[in-house]
Coordinates of N, CA, C and O in Angstrom, one line a residue:
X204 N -77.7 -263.3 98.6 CA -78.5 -262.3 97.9 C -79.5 -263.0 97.0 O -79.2 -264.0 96.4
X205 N -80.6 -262.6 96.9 CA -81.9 -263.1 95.9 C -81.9 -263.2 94.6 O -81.5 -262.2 93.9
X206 N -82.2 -263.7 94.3 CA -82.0 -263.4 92.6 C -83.3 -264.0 92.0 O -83.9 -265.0 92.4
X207 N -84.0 -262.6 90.7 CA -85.0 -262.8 90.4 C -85.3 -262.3 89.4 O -84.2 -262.0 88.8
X208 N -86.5 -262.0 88.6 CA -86.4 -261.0 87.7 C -87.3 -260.5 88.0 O -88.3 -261.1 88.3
X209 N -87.3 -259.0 88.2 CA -88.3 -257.7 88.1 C -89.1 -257.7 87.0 O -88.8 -257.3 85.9
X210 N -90.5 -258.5 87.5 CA -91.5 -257.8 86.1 C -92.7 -257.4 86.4 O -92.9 -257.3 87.6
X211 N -93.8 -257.1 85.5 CA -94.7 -256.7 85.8 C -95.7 -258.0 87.1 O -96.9 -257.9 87.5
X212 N -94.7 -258.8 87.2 CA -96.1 -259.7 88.4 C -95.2 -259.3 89.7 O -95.6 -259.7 90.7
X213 N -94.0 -258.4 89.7 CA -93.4 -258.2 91.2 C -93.7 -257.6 91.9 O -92.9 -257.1 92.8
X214 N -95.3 -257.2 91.9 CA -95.9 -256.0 93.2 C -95.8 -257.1 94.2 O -95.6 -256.4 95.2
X215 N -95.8 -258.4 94.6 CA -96.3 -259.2 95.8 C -94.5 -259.1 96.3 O -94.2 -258.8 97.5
X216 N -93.7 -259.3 95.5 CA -92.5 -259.4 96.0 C -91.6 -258.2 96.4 O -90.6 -258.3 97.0
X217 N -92.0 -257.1 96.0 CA -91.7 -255.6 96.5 C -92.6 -255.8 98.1 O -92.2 -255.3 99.2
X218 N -93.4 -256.2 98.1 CA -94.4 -255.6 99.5 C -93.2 -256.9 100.1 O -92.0 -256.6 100.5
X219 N -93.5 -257.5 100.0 CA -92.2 -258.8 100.8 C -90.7 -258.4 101.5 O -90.1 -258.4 102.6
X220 N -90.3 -258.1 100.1 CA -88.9 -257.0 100.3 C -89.4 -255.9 101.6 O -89.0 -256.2 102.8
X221 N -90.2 -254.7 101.3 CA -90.2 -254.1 101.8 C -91.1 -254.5 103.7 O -91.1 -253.9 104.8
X222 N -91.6 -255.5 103.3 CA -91.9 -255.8 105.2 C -90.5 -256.5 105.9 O -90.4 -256.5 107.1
X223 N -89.4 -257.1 105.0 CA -88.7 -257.9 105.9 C -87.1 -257.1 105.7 O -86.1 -257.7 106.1
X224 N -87.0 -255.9 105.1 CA -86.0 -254.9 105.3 C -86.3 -253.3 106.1 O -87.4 -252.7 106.3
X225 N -85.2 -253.0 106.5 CA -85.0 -251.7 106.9 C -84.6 -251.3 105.8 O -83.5 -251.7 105.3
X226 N -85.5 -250.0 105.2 CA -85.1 -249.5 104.1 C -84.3 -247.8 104.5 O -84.6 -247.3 105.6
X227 N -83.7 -247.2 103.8 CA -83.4 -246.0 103.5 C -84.7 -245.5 102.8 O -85.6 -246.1 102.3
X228 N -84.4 -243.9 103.0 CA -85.2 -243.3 101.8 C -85.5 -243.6 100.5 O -86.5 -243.9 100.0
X229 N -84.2 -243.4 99.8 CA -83.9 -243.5 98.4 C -84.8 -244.8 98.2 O -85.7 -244.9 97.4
X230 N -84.5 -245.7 99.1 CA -84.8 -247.2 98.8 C -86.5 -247.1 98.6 O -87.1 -247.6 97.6
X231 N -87.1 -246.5 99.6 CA -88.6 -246.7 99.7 C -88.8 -246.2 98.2 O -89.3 -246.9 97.3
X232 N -88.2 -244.7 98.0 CA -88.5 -244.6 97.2 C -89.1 -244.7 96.0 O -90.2 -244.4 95.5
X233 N -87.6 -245.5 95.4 CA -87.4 -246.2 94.4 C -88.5 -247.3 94.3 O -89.2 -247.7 93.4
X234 N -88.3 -247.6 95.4 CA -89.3 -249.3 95.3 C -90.8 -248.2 94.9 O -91.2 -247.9 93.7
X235 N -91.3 -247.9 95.6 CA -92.8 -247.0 94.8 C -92.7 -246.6 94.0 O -93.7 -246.5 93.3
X236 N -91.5 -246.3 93.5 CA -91.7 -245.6 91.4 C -91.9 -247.3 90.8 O -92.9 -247.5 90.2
X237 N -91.0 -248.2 91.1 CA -91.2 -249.1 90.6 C -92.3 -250.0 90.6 O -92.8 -250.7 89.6
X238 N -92.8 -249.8 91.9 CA -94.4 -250.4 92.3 C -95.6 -249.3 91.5 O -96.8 -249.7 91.4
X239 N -95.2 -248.1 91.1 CA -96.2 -247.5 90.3 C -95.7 -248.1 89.0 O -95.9 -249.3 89.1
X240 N -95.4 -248.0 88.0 CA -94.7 -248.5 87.1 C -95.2 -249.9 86.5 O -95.8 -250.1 85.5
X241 N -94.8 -250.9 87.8 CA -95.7 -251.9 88.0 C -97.3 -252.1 87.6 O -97.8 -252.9 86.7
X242 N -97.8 -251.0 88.7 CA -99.1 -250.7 88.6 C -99.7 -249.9 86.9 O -100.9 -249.9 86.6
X243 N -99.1 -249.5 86.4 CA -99.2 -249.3 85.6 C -98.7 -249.5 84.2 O -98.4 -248.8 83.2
X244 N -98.8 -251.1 84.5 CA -98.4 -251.9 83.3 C -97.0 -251.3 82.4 O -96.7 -251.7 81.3
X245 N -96.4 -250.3 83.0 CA -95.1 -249.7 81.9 C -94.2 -250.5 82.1 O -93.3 -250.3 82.9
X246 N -94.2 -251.8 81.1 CA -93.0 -252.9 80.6 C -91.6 -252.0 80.5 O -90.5 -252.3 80.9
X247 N -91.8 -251.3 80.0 CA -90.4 -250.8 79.8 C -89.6 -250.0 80.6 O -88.4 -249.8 80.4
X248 N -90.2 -249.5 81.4 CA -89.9 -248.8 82.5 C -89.2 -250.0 83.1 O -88.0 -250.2 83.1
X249 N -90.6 -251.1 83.7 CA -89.9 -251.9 84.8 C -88.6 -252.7 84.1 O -87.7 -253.1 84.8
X250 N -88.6 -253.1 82.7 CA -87.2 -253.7 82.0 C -86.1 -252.7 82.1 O -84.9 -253.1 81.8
X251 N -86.4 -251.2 82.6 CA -85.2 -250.5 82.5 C -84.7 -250.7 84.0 O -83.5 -250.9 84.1
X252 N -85.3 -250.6 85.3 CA -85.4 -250.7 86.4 C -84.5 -252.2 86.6 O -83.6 -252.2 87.4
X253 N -84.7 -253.5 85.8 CA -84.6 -254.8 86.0 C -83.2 -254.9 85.3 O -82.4 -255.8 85.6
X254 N -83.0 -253.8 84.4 CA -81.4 -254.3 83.5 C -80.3 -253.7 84.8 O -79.1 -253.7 84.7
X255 N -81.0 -253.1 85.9 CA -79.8 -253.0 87.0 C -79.1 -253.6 88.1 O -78.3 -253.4 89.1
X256 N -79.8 -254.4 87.4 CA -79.7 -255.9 88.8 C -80.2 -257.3 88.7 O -81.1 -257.6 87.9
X257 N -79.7 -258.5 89.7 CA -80.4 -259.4 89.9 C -81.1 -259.4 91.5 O -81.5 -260.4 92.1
X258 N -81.2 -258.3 91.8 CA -81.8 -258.8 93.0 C -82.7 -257.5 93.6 O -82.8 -256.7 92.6
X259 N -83.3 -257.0 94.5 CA -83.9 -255.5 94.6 C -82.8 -254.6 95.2 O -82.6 -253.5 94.9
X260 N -82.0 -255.5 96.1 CA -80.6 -254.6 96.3 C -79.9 -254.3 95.7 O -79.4 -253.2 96.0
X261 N -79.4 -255.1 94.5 CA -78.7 -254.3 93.5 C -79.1 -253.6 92.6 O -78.4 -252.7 92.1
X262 N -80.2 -253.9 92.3 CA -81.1 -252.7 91.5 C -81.2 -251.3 92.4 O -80.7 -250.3 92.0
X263 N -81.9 -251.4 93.3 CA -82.0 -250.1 94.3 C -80.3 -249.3 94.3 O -80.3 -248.1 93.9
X264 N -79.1 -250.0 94.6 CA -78.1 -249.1 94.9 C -78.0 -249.1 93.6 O -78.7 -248.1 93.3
X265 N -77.5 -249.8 92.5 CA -77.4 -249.6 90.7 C -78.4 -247.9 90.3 O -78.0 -246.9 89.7
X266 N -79.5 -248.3 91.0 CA -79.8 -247.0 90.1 C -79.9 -246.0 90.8 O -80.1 -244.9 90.3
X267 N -79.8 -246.1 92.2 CA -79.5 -244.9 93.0 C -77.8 -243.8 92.6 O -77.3 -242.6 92.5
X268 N -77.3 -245.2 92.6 CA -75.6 -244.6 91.8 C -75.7 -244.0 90.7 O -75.1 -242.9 90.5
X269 N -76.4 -244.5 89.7 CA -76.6 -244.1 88.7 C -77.1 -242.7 88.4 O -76.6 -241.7 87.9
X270 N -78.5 -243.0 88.9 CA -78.9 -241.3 89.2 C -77.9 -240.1 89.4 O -77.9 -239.0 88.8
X271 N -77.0 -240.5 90.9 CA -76.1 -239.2 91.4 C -75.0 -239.2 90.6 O -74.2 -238.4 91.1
X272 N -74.5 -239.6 89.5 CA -73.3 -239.5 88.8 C -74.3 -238.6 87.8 O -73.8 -237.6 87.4
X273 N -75.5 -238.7 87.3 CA -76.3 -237.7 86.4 C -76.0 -236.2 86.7 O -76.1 -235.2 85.9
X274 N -75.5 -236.2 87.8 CA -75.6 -234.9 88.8 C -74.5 -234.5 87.9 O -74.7 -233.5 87.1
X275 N -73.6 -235.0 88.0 CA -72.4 -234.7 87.2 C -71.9 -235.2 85.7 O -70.9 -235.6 85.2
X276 N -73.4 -235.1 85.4 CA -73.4 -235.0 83.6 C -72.9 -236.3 82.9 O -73.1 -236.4 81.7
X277 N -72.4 -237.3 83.7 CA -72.1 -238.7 83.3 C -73.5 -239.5 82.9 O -74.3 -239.7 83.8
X278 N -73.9 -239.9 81.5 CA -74.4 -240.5 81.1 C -74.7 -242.6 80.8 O -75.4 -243.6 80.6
X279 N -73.5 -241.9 81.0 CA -73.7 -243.8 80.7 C -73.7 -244.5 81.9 O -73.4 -244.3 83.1
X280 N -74.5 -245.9 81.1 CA -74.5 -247.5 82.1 C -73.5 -248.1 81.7 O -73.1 -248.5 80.6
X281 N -73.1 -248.3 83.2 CA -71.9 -249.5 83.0 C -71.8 -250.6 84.2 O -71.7 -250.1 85.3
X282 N -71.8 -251.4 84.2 CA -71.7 -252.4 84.8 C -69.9 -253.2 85.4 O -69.2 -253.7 84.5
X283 N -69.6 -253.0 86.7 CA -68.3 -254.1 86.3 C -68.6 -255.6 86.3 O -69.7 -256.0 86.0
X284 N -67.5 -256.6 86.7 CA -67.6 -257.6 86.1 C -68.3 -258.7 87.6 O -68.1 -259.9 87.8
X285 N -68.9 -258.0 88.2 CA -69.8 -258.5 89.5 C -71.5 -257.8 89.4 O -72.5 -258.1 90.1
X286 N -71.3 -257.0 88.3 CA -73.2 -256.0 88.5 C -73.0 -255.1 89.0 O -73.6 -254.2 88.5
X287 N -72.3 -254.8 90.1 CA -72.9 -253.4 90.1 C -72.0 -252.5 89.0 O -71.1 -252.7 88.2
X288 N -72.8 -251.3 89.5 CA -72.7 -250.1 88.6 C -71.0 -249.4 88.9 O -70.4 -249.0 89.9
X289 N -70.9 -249.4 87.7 CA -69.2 -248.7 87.3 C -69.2 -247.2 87.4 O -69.5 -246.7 86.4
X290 N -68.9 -246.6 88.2 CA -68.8 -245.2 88.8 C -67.7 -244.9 87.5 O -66.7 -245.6 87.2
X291 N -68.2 -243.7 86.9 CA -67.3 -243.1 85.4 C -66.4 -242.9 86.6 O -66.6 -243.2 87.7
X292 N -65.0 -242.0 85.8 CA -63.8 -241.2 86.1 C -64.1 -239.8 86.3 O -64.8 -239.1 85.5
X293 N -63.6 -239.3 87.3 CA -63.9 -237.5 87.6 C -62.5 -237.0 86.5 O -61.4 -237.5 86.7
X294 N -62.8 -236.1 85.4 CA -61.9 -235.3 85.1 C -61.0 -234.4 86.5 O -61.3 -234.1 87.6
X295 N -59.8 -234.2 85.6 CA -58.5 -233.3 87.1 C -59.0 -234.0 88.2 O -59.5 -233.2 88.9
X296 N -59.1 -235.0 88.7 CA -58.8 -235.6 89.7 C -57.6 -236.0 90.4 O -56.6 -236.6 90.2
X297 N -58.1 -235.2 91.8 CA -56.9 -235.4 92.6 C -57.1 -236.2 94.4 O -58.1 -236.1 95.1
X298 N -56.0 -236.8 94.7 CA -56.7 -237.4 95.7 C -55.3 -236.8 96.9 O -54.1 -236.7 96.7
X299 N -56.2 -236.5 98.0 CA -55.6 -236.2 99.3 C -55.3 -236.8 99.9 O -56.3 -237.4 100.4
X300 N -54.1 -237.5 100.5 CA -54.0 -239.1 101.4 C -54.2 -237.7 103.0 O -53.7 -236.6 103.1
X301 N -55.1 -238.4 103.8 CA -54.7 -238.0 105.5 C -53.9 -239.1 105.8 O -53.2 -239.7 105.0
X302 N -54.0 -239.3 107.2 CA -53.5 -239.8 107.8 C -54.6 -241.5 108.0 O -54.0 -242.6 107.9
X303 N -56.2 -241.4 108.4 CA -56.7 -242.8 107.9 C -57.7 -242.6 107.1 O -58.7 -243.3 107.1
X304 N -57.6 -241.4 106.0 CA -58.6 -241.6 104.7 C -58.5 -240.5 103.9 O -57.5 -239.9 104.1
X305 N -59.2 -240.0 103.0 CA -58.4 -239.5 101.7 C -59.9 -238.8 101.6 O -61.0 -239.3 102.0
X306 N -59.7 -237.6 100.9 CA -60.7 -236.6 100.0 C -60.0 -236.7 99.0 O -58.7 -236.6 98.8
X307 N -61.3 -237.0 97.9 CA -61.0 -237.5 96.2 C -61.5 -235.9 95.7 O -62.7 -235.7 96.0
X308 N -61.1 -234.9 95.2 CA -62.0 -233.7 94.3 C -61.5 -234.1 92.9 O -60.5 -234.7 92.5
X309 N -62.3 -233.8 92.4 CA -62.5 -234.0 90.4 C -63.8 -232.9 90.1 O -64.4 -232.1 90.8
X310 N -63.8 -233.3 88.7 CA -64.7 -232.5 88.0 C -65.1 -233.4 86.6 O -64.5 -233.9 85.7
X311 N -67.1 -233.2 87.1 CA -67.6 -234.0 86.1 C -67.7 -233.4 85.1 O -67.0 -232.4 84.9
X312 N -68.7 -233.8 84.0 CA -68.6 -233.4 82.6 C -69.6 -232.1 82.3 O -69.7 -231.4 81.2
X313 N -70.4 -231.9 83.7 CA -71.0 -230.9 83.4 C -70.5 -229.1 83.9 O -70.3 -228.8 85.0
X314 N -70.5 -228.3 82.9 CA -69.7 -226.9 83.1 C -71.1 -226.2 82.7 O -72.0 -226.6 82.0
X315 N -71.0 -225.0 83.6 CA -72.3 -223.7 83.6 C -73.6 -224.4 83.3 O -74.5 -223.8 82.7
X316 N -73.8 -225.9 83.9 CA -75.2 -226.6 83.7 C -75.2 -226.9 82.2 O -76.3 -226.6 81.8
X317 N -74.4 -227.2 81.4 CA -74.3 -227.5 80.2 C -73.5 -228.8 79.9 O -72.4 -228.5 80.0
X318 N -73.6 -230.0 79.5 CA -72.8 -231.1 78.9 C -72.0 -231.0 78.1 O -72.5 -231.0 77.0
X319 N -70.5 -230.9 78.1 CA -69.3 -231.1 77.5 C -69.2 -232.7 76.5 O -68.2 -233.0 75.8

């Protein structure tokens, strides 16, 4: 894996990333918010984008995770002790064993679209 820092001179190395991967959506995505961002001199943006990773793959999944736990009202960054991103705890969580895999249901922090 690469290791670099994301700053405002990383538009040449986004176009790089993105000619010598198969990206996902999310991925293109992201990389264009960041490459606008970029382009638009917002330091702080791209340092928020850069505290998710050392590399564009771990930044890309870091804040894609991050994002979908928003869904469910979890606010915080957390990191484990490798970088990526620390998936919070589902409140009443319960897990199904089948026979070769399991359905996890829980409940995040958000009730009637409102934060507990």
């Amino acid at each position: 894996m690469e290791k670099f820092a994301l700053t405002l001179q990383s538009s040449s190395a986004i176009d790089v990333y993105v000619a010598d991967h198969h990206l996902m959506k999310y991925e293109k995505d992201l990389l264009l918010e960041i490459a606008d961002a970029i382009s638009k001199g917002e330091a702080a943006k791209v340092a928020w984008f850069a505290g998710f990773g050392d590399s564009f793959r771990q930044i890309l999944m870091n804040v894609n995770e991050y994002r979908r736990v928003l869904e469910f009202g979890f606010i915080e960054i957390a990191f484990n002790q490798y970088g990526w991103f620390a998936s919070p705890k589902f409140l009443n969580r319960e897990d199904i064993v089948l026979e070769q895999s399991e359905i996890r249901i829980g409940r995040g922090l958000m009730v009637h679209g409102l934060t507990r």
